[in-house]
Short mmCIF file of N, CA and C in Angstrom, two decimals:
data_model
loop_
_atom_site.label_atom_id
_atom_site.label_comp_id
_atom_site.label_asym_id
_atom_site.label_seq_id
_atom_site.Cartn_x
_atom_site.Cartn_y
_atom_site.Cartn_z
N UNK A 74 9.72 -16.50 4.56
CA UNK A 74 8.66 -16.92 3.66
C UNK A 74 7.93 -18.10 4.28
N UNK A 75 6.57 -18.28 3.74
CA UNK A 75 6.29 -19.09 4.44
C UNK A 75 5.82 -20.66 3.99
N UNK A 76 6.84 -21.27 4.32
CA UNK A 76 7.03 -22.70 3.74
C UNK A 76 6.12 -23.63 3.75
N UNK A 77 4.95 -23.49 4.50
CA UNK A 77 3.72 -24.37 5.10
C UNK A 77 2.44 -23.78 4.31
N UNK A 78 2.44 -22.99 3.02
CA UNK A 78 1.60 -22.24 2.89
C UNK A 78 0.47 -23.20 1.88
N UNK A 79 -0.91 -22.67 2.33
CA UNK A 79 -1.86 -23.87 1.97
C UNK A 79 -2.64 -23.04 0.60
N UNK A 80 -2.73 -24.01 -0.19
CA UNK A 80 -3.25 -23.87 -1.69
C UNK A 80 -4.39 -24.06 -2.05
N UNK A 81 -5.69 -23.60 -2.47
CA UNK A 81 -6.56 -24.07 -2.33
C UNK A 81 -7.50 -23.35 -3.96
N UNK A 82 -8.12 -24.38 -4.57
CA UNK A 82 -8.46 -24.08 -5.87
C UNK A 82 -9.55 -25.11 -7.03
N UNK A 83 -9.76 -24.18 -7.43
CA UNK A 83 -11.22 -25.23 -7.91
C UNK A 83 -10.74 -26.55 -8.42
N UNK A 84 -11.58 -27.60 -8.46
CA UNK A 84 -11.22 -29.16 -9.24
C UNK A 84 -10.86 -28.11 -10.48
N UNK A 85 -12.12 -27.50 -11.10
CA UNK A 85 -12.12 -26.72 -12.83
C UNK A 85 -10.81 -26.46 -12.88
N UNK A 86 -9.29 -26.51 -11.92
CA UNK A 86 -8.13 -25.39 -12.34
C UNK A 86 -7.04 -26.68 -12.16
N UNK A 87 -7.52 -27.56 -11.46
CA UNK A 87 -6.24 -28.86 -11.40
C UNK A 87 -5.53 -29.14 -12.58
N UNK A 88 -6.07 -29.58 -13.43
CA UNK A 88 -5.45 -29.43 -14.92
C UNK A 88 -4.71 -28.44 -15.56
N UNK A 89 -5.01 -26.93 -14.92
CA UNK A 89 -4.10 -26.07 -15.49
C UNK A 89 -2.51 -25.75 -15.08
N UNK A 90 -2.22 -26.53 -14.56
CA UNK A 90 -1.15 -26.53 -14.10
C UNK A 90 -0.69 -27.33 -14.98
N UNK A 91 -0.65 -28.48 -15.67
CA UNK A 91 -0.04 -29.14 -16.41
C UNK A 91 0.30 -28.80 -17.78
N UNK A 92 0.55 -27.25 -17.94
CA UNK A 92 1.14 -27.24 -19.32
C UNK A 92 2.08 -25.65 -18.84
N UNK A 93 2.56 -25.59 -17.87
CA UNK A 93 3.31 -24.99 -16.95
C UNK A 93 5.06 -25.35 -16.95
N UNK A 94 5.52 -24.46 -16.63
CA UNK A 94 7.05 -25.19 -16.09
C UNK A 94 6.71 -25.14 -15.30
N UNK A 95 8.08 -25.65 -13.97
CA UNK A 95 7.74 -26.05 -12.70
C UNK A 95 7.83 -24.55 -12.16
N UNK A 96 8.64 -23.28 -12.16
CA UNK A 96 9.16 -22.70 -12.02
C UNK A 96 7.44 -21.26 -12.20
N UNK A 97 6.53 -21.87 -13.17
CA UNK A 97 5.52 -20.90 -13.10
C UNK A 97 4.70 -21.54 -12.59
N UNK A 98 4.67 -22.58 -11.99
CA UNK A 98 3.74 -23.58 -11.06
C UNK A 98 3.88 -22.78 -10.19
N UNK A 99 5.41 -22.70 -9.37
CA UNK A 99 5.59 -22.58 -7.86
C UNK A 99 4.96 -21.06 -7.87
N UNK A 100 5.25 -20.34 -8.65
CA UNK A 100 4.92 -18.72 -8.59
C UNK A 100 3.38 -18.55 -8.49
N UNK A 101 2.45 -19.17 -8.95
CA UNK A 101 1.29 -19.38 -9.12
C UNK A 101 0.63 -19.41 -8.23
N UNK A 102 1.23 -20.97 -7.30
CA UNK A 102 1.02 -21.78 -6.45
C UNK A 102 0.72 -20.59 -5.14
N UNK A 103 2.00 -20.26 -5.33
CA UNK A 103 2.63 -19.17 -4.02
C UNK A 103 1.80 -17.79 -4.07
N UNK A 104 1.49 -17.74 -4.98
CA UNK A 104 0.51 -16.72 -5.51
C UNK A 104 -1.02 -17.00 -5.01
N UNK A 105 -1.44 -18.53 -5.32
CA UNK A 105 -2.94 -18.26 -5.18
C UNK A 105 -2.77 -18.60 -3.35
N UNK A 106 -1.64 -19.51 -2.88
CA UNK A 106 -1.61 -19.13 -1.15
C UNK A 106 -1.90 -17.78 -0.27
N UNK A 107 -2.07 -16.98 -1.19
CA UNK A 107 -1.93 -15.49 -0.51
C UNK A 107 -3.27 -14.96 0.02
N UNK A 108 -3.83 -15.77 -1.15
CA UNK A 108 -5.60 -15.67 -0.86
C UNK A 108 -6.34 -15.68 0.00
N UNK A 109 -6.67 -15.10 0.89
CA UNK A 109 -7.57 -15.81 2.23
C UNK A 109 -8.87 -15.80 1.84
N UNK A 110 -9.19 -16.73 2.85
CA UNK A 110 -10.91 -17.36 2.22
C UNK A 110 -12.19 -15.99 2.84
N UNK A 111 -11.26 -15.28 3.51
CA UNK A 111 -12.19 -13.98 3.62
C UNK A 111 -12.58 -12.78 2.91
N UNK A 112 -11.65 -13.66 1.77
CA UNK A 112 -11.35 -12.09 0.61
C UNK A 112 -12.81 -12.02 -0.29
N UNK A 113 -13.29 -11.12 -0.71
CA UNK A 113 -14.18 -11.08 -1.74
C UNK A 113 -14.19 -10.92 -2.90
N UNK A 114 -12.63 -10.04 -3.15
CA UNK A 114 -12.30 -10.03 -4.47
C UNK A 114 -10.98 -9.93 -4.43
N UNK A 115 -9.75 -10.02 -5.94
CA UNK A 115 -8.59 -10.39 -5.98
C UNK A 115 -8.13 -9.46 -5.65
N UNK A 116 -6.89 -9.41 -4.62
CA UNK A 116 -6.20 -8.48 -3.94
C UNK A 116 -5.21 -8.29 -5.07
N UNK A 117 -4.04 -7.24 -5.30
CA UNK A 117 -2.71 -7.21 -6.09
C UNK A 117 -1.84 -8.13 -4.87
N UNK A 118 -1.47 -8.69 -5.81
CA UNK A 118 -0.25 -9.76 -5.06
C UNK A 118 1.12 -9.24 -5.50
N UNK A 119 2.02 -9.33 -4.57
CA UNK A 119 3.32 -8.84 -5.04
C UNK A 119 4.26 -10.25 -4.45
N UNK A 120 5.50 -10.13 -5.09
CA UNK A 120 6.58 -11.19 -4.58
C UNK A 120 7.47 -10.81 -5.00
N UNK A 121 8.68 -10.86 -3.96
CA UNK A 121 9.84 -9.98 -3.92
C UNK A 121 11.05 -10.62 -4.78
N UNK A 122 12.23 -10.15 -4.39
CA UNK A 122 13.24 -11.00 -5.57
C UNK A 122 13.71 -11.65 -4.56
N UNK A 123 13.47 -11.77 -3.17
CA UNK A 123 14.57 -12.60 -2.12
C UNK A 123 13.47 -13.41 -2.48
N UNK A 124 11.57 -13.14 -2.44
CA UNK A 124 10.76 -14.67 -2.17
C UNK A 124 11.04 -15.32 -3.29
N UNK A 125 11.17 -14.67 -4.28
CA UNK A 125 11.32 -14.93 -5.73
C UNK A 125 12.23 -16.13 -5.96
N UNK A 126 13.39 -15.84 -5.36
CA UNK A 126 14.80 -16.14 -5.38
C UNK A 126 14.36 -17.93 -4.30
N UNK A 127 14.00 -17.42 -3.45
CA UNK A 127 13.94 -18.46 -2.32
C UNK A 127 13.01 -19.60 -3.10
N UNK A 128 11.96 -19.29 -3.58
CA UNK A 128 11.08 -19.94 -3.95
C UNK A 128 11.37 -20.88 -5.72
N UNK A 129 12.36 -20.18 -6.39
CA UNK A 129 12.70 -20.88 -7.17
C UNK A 129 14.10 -21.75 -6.84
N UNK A 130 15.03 -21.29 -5.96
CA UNK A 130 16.16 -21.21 -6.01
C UNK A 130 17.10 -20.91 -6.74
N UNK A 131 16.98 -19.38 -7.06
CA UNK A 131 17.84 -18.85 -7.88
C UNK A 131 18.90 -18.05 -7.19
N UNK A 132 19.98 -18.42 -7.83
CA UNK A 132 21.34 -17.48 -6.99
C UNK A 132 21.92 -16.70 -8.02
N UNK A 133 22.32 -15.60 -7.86
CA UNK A 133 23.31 -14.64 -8.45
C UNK A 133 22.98 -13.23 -8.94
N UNK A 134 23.32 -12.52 -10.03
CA UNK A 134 23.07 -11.12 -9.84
C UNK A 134 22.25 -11.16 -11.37
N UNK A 135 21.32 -12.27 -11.85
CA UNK A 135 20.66 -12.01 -13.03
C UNK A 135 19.56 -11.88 -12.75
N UNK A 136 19.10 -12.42 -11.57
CA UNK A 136 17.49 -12.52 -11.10
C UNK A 136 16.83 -11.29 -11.06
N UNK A 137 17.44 -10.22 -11.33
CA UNK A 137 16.53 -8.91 -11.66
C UNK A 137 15.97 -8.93 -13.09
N UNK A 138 16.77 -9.55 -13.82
CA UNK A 138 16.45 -9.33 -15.54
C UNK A 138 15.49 -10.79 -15.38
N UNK A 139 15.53 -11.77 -14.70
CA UNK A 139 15.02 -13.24 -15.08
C UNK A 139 13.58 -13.16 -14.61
N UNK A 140 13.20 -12.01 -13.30
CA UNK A 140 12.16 -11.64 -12.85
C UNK A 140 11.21 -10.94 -14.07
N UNK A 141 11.44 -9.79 -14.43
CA UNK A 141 11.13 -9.02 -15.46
C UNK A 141 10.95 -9.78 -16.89
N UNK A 142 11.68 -10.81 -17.16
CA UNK A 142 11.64 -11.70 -18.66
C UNK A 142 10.05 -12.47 -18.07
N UNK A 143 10.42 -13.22 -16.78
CA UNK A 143 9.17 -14.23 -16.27
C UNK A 143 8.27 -13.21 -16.10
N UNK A 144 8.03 -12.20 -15.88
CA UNK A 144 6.45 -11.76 -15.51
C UNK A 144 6.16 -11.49 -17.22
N UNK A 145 6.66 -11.33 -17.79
CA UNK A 145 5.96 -11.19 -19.15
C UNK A 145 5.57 -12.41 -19.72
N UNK A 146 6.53 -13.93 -19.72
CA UNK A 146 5.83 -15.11 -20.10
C UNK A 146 4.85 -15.63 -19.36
N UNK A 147 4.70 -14.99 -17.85
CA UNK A 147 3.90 -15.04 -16.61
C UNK A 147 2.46 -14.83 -17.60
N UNK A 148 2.45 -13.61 -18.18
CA UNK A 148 0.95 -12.93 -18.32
C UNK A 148 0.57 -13.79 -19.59
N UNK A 149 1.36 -14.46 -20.27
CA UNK A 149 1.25 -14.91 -22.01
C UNK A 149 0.65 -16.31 -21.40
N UNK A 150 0.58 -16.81 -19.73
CA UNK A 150 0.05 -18.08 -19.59
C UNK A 150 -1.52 -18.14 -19.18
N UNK A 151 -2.18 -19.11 -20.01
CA UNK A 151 -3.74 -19.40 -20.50
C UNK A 151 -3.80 -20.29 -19.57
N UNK A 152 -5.12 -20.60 -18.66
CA UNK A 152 -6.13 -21.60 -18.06
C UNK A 152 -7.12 -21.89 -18.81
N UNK A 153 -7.09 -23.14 -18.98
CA UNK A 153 -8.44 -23.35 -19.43
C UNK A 153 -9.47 -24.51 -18.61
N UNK A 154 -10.60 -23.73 -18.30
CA UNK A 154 -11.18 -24.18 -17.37
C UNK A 154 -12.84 -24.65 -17.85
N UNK A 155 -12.86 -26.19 -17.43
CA UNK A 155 -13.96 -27.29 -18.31
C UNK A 155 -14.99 -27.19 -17.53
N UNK A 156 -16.06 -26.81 -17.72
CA UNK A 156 -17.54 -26.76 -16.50
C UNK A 156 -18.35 -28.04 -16.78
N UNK A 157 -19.17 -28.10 -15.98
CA UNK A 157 -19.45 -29.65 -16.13
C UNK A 157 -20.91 -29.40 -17.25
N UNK A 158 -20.89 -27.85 -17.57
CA UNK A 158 -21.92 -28.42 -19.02
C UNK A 158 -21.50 -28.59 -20.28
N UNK A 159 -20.23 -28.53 -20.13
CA UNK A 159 -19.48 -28.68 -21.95
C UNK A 159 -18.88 -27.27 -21.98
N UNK A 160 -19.58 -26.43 -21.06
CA UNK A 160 -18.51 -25.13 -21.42
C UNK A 160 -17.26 -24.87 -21.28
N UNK A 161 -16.42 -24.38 -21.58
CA UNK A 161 -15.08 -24.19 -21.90
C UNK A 161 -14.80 -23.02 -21.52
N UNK A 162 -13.71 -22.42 -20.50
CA UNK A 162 -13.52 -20.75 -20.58
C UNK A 162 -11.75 -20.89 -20.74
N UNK A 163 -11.07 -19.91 -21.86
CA UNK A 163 -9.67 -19.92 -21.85
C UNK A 163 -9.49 -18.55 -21.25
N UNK A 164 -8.37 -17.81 -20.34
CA UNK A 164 -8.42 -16.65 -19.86
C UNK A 164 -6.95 -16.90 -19.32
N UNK A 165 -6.18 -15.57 -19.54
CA UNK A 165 -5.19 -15.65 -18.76
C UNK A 165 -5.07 -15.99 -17.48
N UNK A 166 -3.94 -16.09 -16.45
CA UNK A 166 -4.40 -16.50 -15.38
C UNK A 166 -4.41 -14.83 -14.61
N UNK A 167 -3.59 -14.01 -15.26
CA UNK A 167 -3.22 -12.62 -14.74
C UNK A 167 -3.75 -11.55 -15.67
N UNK A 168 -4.31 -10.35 -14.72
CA UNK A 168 -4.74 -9.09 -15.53
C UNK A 168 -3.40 -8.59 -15.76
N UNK A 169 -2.45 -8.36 -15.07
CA UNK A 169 -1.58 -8.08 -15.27
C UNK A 169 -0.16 -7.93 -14.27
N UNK A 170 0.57 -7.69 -14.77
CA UNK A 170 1.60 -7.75 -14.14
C UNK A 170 3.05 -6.45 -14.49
N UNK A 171 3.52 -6.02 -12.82
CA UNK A 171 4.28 -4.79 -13.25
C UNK A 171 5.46 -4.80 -12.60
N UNK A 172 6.36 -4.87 -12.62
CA UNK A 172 7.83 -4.77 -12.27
C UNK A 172 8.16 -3.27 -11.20
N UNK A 173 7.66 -3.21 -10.09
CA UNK A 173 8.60 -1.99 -9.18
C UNK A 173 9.80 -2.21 -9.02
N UNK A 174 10.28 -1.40 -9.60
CA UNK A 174 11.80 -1.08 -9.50
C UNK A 174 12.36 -0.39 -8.31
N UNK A 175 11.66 0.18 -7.95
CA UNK A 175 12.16 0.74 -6.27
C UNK A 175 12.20 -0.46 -5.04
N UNK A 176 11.26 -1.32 -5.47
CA UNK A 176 11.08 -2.11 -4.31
C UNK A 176 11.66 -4.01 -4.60
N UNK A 177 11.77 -3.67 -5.63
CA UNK A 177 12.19 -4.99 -6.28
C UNK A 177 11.20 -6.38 -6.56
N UNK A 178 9.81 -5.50 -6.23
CA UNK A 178 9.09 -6.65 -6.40
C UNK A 178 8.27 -6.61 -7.57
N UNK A 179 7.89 -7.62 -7.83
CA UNK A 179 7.16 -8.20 -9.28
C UNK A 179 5.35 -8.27 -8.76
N UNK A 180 4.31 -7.10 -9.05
CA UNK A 180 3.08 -7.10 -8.62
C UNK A 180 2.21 -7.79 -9.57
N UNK A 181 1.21 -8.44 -9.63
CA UNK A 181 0.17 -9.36 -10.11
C UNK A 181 -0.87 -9.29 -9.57
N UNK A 182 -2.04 -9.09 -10.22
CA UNK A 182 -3.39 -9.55 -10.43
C UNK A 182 -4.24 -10.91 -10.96
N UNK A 183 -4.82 -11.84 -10.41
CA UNK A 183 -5.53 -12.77 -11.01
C UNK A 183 -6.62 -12.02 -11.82
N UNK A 184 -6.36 -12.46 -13.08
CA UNK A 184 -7.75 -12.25 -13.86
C UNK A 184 -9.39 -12.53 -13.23
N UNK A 185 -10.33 -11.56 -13.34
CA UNK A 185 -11.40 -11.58 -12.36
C UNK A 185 -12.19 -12.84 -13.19
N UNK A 186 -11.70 -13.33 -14.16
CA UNK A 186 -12.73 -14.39 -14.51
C UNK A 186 -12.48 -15.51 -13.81
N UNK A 187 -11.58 -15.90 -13.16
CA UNK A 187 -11.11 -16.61 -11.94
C UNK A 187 -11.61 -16.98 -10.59
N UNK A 188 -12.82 -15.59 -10.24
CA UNK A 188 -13.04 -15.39 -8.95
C UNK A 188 -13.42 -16.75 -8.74
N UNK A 189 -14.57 -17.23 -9.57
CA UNK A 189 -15.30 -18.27 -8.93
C UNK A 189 -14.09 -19.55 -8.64
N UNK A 190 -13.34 -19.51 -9.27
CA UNK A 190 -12.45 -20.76 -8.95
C UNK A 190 -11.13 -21.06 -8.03
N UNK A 191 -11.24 -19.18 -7.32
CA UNK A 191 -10.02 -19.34 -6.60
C UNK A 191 -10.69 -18.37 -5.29
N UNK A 192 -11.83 -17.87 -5.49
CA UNK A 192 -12.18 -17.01 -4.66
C UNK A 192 -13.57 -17.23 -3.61
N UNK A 193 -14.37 -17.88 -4.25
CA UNK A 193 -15.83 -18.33 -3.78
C UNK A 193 -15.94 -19.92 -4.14
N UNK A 194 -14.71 -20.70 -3.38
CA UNK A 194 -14.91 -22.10 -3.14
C UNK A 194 -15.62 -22.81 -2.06
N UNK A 195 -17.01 -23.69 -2.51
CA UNK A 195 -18.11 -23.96 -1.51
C UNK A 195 -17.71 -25.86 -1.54
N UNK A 196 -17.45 -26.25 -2.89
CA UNK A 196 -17.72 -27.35 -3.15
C UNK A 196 -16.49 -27.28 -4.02
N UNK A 197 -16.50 -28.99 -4.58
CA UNK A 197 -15.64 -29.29 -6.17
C UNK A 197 -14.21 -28.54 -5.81
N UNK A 198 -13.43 -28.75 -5.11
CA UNK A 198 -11.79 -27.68 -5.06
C UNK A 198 -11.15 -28.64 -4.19
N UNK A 199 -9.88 -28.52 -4.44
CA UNK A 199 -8.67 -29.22 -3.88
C UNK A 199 -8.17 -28.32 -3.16
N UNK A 200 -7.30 -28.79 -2.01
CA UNK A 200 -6.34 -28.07 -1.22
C UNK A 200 -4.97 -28.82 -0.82
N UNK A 201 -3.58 -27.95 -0.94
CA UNK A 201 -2.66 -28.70 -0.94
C UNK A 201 -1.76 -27.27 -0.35
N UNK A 202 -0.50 -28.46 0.87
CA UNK A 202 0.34 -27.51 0.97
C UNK A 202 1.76 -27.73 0.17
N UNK A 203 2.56 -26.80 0.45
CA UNK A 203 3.68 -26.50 -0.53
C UNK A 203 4.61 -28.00 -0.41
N UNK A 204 4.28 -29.86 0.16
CA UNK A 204 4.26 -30.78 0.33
C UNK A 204 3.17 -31.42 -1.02
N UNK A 205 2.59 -31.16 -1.40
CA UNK A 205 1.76 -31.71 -1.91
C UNK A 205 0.83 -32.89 -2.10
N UNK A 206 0.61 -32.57 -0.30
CA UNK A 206 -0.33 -33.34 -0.03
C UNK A 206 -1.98 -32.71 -0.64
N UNK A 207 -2.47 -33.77 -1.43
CA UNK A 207 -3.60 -33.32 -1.85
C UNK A 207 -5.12 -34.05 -1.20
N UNK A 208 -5.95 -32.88 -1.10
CA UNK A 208 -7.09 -33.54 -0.56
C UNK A 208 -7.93 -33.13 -1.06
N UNK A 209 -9.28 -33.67 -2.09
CA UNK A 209 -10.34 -33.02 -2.62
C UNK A 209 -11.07 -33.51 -1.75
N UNK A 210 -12.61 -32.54 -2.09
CA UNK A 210 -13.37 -31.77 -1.57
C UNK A 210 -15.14 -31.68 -2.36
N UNK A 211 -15.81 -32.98 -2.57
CA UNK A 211 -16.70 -32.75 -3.43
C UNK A 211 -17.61 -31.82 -2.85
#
């Protein structure tokens, strides 16, 4: 996995992390790293039960059921994102999310109302690696 992986996301989304456990931070986090700045639109993201495992540090033989419980409180989590005219947008952070059972991984979609804040960053966005060193970006 890759431990150096760089984060990068609108100022509008800094705040949404703070009503998170730490545990749907890192998944998130690790999630919007996947992104490359060449993408045009949201790819399906998947993460396995070893990254899963590695990335939370979970050990033992429940993390199949703890995967499957978290992608459902996964999808029940809201962003809410403040524009600088007073507008307000609340939106999940995920279209959805599906449990392969053959492969053991847990697949996800960012909700497309997102693009602009995780996908077409020009200006206004932070970048941080899995250190959390932070550097904005007016």
């Amino acid at each position: 996995m890759n431990t150096k992986a760089l984060i990068v996301k609108s100022n509008n989304l800094v705040e949404a992390f703070s009503d998170m456990t730490t545990n749907e931070a890192k998944i998130i986090a690790f999630l919007i790293s996947k992104i490359r700045k060449e993408d045009n639109d949201f790819n399906i993201q998947g993460i396995t039960v070893k990254e899963f495992n590695e990335l939370l540090n979970i050990k033992g033989t429940k993390t199949y059921s703890y995967m499957k419980v978290f992608a459902k409180e996964l999808l029940k989590k809201t962003v809410e994102v403040l524009f600088d005219n007073g507008d307000i947008l609340n939106v999940n952070w995920f279209q959805y999310s599906k449990y392969i059972n053959a492969t053991s991984t847990l697949e996800l979609c960012f909700n497309s109302y997102l693009k602009e804040h995780l996908l077409i960053l020009k200006n206004n966005y932070t970048k941080y690696n899995n250190t959390f060193s932070i550097i904005f970006h007016n």
